[in-house]
Short mmCIF file of C-alpha atoms and ligand atoms in Angstrom, two decimals:
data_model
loop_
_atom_site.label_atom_id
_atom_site.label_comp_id
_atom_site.label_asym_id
_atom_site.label_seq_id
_atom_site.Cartn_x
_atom_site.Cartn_y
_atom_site.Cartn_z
CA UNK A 1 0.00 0.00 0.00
CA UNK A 2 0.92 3.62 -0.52
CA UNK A 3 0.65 5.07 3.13
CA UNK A 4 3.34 5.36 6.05
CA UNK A 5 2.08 4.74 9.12
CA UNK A 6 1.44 7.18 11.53
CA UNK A 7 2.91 6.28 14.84
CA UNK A 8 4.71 8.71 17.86
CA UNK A 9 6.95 7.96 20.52
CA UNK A 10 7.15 9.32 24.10
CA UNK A 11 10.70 10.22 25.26
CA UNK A 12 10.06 9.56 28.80
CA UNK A 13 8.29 5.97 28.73
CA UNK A 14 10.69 5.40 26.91
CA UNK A 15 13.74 5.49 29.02
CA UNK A 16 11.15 3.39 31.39
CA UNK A 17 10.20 0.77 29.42
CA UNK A 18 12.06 -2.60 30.15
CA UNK A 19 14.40 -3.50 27.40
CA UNK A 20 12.51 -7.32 26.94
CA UNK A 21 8.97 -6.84 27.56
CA UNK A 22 7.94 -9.78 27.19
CA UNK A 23 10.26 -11.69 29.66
CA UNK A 24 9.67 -9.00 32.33
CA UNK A 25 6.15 -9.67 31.75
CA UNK A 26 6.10 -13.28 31.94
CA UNK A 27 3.44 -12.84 28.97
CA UNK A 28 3.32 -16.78 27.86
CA UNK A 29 4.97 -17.42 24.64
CA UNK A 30 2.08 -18.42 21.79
CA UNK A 31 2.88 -21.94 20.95
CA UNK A 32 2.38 -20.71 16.73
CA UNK A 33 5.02 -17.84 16.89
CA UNK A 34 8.15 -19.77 15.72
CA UNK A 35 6.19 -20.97 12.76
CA UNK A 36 5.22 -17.70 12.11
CA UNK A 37 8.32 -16.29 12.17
CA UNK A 38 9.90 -19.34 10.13
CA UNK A 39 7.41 -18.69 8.05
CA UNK A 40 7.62 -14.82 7.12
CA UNK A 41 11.62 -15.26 6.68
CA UNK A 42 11.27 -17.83 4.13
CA UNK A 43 8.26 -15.62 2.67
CA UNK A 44 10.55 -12.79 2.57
CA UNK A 45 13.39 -14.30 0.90
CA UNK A 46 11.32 -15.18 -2.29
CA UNK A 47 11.65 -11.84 -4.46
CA UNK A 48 8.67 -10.98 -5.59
CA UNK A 49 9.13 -7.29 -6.77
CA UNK A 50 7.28 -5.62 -8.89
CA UNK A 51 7.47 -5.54 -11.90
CA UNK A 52 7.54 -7.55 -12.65
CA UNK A 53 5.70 -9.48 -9.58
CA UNK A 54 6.56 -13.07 -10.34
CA UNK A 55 4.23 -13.92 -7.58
CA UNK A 56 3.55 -17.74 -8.45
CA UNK A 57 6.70 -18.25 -6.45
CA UNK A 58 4.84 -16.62 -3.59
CA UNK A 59 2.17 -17.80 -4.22
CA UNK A 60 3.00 -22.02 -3.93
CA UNK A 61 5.16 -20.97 -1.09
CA UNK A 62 2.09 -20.16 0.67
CA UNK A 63 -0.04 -22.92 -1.25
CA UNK A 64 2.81 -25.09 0.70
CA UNK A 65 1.77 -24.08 4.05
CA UNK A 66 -1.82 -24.43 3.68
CA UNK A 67 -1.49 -28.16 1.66
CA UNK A 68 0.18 -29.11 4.33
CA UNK A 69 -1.80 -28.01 7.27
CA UNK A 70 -4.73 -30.31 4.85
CA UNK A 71 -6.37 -27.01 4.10
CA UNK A 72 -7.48 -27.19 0.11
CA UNK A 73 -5.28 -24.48 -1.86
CA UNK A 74 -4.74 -23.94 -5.36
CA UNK A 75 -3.12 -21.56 -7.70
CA UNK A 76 -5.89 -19.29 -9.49
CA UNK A 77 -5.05 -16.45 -12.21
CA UNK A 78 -4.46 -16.31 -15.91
CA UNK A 79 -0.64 -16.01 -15.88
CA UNK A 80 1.24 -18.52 -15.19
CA UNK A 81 4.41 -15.85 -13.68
CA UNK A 82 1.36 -13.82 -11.79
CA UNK A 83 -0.48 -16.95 -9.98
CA UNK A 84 -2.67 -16.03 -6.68
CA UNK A 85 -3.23 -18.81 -4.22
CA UNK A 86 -6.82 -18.99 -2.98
CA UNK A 87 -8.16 -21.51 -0.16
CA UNK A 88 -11.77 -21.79 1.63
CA UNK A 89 -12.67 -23.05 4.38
CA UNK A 90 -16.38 -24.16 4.10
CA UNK A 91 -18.41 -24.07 6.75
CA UNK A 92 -21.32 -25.01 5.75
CA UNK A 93 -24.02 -22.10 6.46
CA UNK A 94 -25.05 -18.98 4.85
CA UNK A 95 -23.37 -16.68 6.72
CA UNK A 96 -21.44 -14.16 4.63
CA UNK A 97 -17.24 -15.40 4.25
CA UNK A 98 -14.67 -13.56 5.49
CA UNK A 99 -12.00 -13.00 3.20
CA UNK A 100 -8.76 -12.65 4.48
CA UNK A 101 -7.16 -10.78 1.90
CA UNK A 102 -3.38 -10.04 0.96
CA UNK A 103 -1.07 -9.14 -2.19
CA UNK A 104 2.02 -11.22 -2.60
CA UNK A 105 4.38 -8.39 -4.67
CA UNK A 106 6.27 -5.96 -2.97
CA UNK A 107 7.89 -2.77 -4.34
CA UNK A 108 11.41 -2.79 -5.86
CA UNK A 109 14.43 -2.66 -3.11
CA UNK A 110 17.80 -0.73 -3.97
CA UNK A 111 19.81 -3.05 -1.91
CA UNK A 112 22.75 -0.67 -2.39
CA UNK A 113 20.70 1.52 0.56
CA UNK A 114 20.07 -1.16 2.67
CA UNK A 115 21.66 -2.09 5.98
CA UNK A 116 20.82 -6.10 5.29
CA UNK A 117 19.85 -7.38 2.32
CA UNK A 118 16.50 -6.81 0.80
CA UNK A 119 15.84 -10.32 0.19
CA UNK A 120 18.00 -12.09 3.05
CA UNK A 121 15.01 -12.54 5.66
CA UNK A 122 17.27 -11.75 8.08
CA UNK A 123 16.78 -11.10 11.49
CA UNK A 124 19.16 -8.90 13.37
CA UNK A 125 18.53 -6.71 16.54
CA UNK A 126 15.03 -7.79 17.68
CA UNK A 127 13.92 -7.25 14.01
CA UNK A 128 13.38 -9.18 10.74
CA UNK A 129 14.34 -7.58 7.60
CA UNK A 130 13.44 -7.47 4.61
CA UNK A 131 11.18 -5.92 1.57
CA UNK A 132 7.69 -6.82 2.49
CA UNK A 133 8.24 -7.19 6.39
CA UNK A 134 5.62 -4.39 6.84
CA UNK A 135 4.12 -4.03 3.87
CA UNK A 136 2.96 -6.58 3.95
CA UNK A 137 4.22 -10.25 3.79
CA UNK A 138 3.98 -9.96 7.36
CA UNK A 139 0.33 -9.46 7.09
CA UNK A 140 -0.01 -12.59 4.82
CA UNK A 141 1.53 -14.81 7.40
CA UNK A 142 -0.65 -13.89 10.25
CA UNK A 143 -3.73 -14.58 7.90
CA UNK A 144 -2.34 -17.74 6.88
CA UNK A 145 -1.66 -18.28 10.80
CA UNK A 146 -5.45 -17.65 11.64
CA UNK A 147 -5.87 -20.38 8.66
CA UNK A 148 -4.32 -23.14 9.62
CA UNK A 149 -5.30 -22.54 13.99
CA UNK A 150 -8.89 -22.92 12.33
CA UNK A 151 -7.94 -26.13 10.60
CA UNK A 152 -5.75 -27.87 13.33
CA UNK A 153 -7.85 -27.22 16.09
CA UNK A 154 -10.98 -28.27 13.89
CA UNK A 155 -13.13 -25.18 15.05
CA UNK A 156 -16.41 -25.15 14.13
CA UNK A 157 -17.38 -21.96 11.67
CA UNK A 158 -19.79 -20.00 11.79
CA UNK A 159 -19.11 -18.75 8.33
CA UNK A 160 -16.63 -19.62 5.21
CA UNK A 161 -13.06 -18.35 6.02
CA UNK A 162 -11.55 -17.72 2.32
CA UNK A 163 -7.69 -17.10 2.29
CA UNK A 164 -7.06 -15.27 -0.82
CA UNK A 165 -3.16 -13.74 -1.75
CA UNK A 166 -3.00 -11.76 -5.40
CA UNK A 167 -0.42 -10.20 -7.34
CA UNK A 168 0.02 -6.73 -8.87
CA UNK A 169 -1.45 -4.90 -5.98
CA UNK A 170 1.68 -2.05 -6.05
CA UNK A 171 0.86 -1.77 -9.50
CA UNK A 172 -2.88 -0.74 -9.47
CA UNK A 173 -4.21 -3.99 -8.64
CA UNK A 174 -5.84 -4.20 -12.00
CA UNK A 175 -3.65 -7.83 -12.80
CA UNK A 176 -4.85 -9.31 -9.61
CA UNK A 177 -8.02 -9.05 -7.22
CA UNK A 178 -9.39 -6.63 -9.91
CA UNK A 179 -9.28 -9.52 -13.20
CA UNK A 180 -9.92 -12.02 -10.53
CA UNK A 181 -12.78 -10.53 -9.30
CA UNK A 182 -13.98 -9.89 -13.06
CA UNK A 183 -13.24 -13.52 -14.39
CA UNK A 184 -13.50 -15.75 -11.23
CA UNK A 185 -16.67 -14.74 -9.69
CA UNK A 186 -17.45 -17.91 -8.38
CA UNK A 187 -13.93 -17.97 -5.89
CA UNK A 188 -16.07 -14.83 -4.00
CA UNK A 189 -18.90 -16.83 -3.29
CA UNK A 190 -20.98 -15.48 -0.52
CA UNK A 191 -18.62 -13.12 0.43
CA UNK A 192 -19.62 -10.02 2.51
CA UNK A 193 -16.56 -9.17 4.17
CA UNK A 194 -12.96 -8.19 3.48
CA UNK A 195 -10.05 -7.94 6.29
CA UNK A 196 -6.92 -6.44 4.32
CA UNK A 197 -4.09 -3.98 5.05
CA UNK A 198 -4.81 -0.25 5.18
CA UNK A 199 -5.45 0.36 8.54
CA UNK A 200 -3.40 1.85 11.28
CA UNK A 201 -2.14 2.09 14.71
CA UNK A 202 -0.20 4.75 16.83
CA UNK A 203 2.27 3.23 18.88
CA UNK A 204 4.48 4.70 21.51
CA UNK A 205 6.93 2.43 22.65
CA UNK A 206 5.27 -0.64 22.40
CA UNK A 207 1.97 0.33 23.92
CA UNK A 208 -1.23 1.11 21.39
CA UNK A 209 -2.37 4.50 21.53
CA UNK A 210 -5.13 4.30 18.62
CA UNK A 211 -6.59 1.95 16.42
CA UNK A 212 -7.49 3.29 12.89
CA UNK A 213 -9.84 0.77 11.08
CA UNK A 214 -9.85 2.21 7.13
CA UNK A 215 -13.22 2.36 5.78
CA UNK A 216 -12.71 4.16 3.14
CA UNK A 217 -9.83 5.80 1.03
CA UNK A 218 -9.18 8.67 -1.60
CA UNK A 219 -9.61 7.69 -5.19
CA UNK A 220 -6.64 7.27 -7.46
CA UNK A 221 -6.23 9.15 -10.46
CA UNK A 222 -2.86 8.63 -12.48
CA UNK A 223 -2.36 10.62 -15.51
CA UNK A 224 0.31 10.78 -18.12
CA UNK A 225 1.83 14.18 -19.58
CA UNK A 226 2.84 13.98 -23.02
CA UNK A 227 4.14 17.16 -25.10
CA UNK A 228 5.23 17.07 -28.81
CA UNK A 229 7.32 19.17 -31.30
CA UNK A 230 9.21 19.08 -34.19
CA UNK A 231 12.64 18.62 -32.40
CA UNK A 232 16.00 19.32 -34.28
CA UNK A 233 19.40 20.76 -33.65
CA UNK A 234 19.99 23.10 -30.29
CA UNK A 235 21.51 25.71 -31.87
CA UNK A 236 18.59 26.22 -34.33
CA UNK A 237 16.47 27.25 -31.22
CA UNK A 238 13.07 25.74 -31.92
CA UNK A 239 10.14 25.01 -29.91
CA UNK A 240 10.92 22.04 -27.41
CA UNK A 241 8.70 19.37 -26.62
CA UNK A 242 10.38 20.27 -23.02
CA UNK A 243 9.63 23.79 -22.38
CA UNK A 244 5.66 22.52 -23.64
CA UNK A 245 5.83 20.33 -20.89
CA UNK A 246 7.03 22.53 -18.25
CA UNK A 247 4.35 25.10 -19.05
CA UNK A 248 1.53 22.63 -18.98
CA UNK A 249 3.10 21.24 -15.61
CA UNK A 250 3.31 24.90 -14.06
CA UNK A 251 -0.48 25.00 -15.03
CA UNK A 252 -1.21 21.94 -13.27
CA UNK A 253 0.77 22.68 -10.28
CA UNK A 254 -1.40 25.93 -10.05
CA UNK A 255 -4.56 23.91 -9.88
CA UNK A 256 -6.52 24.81 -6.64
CA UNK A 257 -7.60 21.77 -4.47
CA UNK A 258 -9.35 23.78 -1.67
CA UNK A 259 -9.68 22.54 2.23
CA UNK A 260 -12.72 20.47 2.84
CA UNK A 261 -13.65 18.14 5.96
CA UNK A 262 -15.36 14.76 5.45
CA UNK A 263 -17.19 13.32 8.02
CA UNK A 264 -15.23 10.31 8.09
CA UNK A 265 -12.12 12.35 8.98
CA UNK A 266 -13.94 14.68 11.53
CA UNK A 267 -15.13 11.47 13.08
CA UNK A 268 -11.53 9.94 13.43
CA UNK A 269 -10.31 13.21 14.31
CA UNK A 270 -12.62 13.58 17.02
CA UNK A 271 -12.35 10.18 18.18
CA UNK A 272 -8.27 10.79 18.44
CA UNK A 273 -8.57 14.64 20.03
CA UNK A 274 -10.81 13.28 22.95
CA UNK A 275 -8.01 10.88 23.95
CA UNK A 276 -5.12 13.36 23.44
CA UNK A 277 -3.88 16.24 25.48
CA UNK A 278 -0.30 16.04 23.89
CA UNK A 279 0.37 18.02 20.86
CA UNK A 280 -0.66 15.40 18.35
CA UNK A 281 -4.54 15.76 20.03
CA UNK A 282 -3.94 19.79 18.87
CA UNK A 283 -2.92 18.89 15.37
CA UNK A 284 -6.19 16.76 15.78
CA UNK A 285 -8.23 19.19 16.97
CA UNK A 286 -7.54 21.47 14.02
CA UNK A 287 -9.74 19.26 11.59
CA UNK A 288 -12.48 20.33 12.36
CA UNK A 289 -15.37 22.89 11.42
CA UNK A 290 -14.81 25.77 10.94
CA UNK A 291 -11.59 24.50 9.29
CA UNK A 292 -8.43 26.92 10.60
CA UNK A 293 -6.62 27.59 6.85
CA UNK A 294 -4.01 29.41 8.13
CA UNK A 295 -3.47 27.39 11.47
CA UNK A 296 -3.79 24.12 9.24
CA UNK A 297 -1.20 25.07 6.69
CA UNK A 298 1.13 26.11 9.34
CA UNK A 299 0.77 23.11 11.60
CA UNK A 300 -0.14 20.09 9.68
CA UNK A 301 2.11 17.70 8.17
CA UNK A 302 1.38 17.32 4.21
CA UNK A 303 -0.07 13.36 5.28
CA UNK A 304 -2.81 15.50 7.51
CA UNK A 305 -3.29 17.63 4.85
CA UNK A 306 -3.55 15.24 2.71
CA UNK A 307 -7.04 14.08 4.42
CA UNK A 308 -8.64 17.60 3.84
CA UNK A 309 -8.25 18.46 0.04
CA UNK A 310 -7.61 16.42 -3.29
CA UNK A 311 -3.81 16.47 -3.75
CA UNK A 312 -2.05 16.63 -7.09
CA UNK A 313 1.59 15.47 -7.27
CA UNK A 314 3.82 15.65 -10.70
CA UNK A 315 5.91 12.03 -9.48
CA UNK A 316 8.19 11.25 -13.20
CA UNK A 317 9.55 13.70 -15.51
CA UNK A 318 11.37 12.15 -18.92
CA UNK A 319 12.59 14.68 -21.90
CA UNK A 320 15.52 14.85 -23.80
CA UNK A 321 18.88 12.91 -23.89
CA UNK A 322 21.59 15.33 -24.48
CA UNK A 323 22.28 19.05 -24.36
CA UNK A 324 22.28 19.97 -28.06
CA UNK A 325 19.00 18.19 -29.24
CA UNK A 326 15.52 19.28 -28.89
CA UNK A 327 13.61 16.71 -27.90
CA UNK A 328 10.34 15.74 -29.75
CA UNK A 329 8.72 14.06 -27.06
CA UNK A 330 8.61 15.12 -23.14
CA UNK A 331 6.77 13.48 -20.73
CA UNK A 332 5.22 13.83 -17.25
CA UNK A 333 3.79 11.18 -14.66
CA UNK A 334 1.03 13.02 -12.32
CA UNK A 335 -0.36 11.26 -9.01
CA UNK A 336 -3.52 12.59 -8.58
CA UNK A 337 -5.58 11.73 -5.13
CA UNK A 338 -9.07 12.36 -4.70
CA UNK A 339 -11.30 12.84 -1.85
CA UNK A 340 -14.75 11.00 -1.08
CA UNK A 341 -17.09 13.63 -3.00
CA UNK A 342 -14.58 14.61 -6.10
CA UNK A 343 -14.89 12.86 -9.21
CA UNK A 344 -12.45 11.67 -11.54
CA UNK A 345 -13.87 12.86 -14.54
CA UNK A 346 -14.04 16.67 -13.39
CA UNK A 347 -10.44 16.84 -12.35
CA UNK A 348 -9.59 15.17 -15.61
CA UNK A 349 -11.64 17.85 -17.26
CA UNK A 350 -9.80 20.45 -15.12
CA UNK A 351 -6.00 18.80 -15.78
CA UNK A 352 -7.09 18.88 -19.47
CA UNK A 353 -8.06 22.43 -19.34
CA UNK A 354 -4.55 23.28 -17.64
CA UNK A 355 -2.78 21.29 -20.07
CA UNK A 356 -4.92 22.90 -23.37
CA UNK A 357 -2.25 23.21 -26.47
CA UNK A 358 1.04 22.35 -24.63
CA UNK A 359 0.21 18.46 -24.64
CA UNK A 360 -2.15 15.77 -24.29
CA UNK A 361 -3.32 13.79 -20.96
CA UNK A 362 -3.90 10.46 -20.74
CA UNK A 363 -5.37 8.42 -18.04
CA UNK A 364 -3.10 5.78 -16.38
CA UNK A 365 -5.55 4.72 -13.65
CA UNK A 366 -8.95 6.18 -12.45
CA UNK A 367 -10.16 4.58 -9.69
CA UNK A 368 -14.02 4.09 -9.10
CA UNK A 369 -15.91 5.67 -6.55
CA UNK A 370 -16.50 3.47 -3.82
CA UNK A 371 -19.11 3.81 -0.73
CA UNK A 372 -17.46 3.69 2.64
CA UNK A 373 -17.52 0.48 4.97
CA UNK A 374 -19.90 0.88 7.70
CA UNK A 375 -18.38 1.68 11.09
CA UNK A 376 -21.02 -0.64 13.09
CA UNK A 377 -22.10 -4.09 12.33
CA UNK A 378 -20.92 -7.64 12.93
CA UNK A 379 -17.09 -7.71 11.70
CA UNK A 380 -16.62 -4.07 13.16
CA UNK A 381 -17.84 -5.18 16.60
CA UNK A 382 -15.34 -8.07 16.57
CA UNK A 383 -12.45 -5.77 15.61
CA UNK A 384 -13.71 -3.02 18.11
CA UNK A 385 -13.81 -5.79 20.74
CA UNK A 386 -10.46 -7.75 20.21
CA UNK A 387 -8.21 -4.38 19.17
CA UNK A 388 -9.43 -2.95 22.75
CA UNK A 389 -9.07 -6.02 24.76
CA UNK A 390 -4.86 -6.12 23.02
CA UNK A 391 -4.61 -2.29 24.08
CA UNK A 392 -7.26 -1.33 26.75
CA UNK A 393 -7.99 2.07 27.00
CA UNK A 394 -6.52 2.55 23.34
CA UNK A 395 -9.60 4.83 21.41
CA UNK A 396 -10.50 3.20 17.83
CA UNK A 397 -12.17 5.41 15.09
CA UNK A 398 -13.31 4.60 11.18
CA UNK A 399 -10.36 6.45 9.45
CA UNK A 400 -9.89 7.58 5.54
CA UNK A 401 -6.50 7.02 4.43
CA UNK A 402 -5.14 8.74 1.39
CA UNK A 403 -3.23 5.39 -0.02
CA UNK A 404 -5.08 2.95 -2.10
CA UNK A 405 -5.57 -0.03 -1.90
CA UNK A 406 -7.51 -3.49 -3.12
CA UNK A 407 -10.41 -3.11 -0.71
CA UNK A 408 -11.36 -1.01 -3.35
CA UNK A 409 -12.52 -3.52 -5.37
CA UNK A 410 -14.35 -5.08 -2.81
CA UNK A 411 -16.29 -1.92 -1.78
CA UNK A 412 -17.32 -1.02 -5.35
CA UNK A 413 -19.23 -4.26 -4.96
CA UNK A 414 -20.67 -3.75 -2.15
CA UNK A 415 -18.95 -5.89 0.16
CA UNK A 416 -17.33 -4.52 3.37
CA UNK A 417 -13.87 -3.90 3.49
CA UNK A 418 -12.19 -2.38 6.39
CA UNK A 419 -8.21 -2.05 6.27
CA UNK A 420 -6.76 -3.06 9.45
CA UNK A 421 -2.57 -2.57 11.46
CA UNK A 422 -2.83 -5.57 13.65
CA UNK A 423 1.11 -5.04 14.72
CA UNK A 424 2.65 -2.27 16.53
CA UNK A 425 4.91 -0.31 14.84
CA UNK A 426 6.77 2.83 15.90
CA UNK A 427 7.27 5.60 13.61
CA UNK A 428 10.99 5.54 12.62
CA UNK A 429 10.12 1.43 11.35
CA UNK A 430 7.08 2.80 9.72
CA UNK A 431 9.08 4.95 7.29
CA UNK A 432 10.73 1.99 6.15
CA UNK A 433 7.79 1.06 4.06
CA UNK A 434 8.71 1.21 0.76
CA UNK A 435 11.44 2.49 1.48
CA UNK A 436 15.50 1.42 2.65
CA UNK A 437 15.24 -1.53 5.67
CA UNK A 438 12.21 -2.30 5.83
CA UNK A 439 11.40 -4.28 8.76
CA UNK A 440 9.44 -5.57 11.16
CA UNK A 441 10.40 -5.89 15.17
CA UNK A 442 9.78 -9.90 15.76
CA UNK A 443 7.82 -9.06 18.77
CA UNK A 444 5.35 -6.95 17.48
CA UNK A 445 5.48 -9.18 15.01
CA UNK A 446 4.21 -12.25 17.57
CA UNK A 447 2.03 -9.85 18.98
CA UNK A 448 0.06 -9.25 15.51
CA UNK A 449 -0.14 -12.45 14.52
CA UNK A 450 -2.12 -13.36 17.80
CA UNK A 451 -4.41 -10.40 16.76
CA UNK A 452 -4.86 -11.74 14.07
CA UNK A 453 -6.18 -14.87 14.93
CA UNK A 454 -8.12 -13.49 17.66
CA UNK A 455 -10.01 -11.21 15.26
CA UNK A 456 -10.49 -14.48 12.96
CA UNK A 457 -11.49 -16.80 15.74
CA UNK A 458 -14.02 -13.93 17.59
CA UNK A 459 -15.87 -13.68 13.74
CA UNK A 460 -15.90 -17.14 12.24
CA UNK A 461 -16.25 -19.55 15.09
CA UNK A 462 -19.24 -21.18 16.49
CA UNK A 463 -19.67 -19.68 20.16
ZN1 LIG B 1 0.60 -3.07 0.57
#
């Protein structure tokens, strides 16, 4: 997904807290977490970057686990490089499924800017390394933990538990749940609800502050820049396709995207200012109506910011190849995120307008509209009930996030989706998503994928 998470730290608990919690604690150790953990380093260690994905390797890794444990798996998709692994366990009634849901590519890793390799698995420091640790391999193994504690304890369900990992998610998702959900409708059966990554926690220390449960997210809208003229020799001085695009990209830049609050946001917002006196409940307190301008764009970080007006960045810029040739061809990549209530088609209309004779726009990726996931009903009270029984006292809220991801799909069909962090992480790890060492601390780690199951268990089994 295309989010950092949002996490703080406080100085002084810090310098309090014992260096290994969980021995100080005497908190039992769960009898699944060194097959968790063996199983997200050898997840880890298959490279499964995008692009270009190859994901089948991922995918019969995890096909593996769940043969194994006797749980039904198989290898569903149209490529044969690009293969998702899907599994169901039936119970039996009508009950809408659960579908735990996660995407098997990661981003690409410069191991040149990592402290331990990308692809190692390694596990260093209280930590386990590697591209995907967080985002979110990680996530995939404490599904497939839930899984297989269903199977081997031979729970009775209350409703289907599908298992379903795709490819192509960090590419638009279009080559994965998307085409799956287009060709293969019979794999989503009965479903009516979605667990998948997206949500988010604030963590000081190693204590939950907030739970964010995503509901709902901005809409995607990827465009493409392209400017054209005759080209030629430098020193004949003609038009570039270059200077074009700069002027249509100055025009786009000066495209107003104007403040707004949703009510999803001034619900999480009040939700996380009625639990804070520090100075992140102020920044909190400032989304809100009547919106501050000039307080907001003075104390908000650009992700708060984010969350109050349609944001519109220019990402890739190629033209030209050396200094004496005017290039024929320039082009721009533009990253355009809307909020619930904009429409993709306007802001096209609006780019376009920006753009008029100095080039031509071309959609990449519009994403639909989708409605938001309720914050109330059946899966919500489970998560609102296990999340506050792992970090008592810790205030949850429906949040928006301005990321995308494939819960997307699911909510353009109706079906609820809700994005969920079940492991800690503190702020300086959070950066590392998609970004240099990435990792995961092993104990949060342990600690998630007992959420996890807890979540899974307090749904889908008979009481
Ligand atoms: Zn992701």
């Amino acid at each position: 997904m295309n989010r950092r998470g949002a996490a703080l730290v406080l100085l002084t608990s810090f310098f309090l807290a014992p260096l290994n919690c969980r021995k100080a604690s005497g908190t039992p150790q769960d009898p699944l977490e060194p097959e968790a953990e063996e199983a997200l380093v050898e997840y880890l260690r298959i490279d499964t970057t995008n692009p270009p994905g190859n994901e089948t390797a991922g995918a019969a890794f995890l096909q593996k686990k769940l043969v194994a444990a006797g749980v039904p798996a198989q290898l569903v998709g149209s490529d044969p490089k690009r293969q998702a692994v899907y599994a169901r366990l039936a119970s039996g009634s009508p009950e809408k499924a659960l579908l735990l849901l996660s995407h098997i590519d990661v981003v690409p890793a410069d191991p040149s800017a990592w402290r331990n390799p990308p692809f190692e698995g390694k596990r260093e420091g209280g930590y386990i390394w590697g591209r995907g640790a967080l985002d979110m391999k990680s996530f995939a193994i404490a599904e497939l933990m839930a899984v297989l504690d269903l199977k081997r304890r031979g729970a009775k369900l209350r409703r289907d538990v599908v298992f379903l990992a795709t490819p192509d998610e960090e590419r638009g998702g279009l080559d994965g749940v998307k085409k799956l959900l287009d060709t293969r409708p019979e794999l989503f059966a009965n479903v009516g609800f979605v667990l998948n990554e997206g949500g988010s926690n604030e963590t000081a220390v190693d204590k939950i502050l907030f739970w964010g449960i995503e509901v709902q997210q901005k809409v995607p809208l990827w465009l493409r820049v392209t400017s054209e003229s005759q080209g030629g020799h430098g020193a004949a001085g003609g038009e570039s396709a270059t200077s074009k695009l700069i002027r249509a990209l100055a025009a786009i830049d000066a495209i107003e995207t104007p403040y707004r609050l949703t009510e999803v946001v001034a619900r999480t917002a009040a939700a996380g200012a009625a639990a804070r006196k520090d100075g992140r409940g102020a920044k909190l307190r400032l989304l809100r109506e009547p919106l501050d301008i000039a307080k907001i764009e003075k104390e908000l970080p650009p992700g708060y910011r984010a969350l109050l007006r349609d944001t519109i960045t220019i990402t890739t810029l190629s033209a030209g190849s050396v200094v004496n040739v005017v290039p024929s061809r320039a082009t721009a990549e533009i990253d355009i995120r809307l909020l619930p209530g904009s429409t993709t088609g306007e802001m096209l209309e609006r780019v376009r307008a920006a753009v008029g004779k100095n080039g031509k726009v071309e959609v990449m990726l519009a994403g639909e509209a989708t409605p938001e996931s309720p914050a109330s009903g059946e899966l919500y009270d489970s998560l609102t009930r296990v999340l506050k029984a792992a970090a008592p006292g810790a205030p949850l809220a429906p949040v928006v996030t301005p990321a995308t991801t494939d819960s997307r799909f699911f909510r353009a069909r109706g079906i609820t989706a809700y994005g969920i962090a079940p492991f800690k992480v503190n702020y300086y790890d959070a950066d590392s998503v998609h970004g240099a060492d990435e990792r995961i601390r092993s104990r949060f780690f342990a600690e998630g994928v007992q959420v996890m199951r807890k979540v899974v268990r307090d749904f889908c089994e008979r009481r």
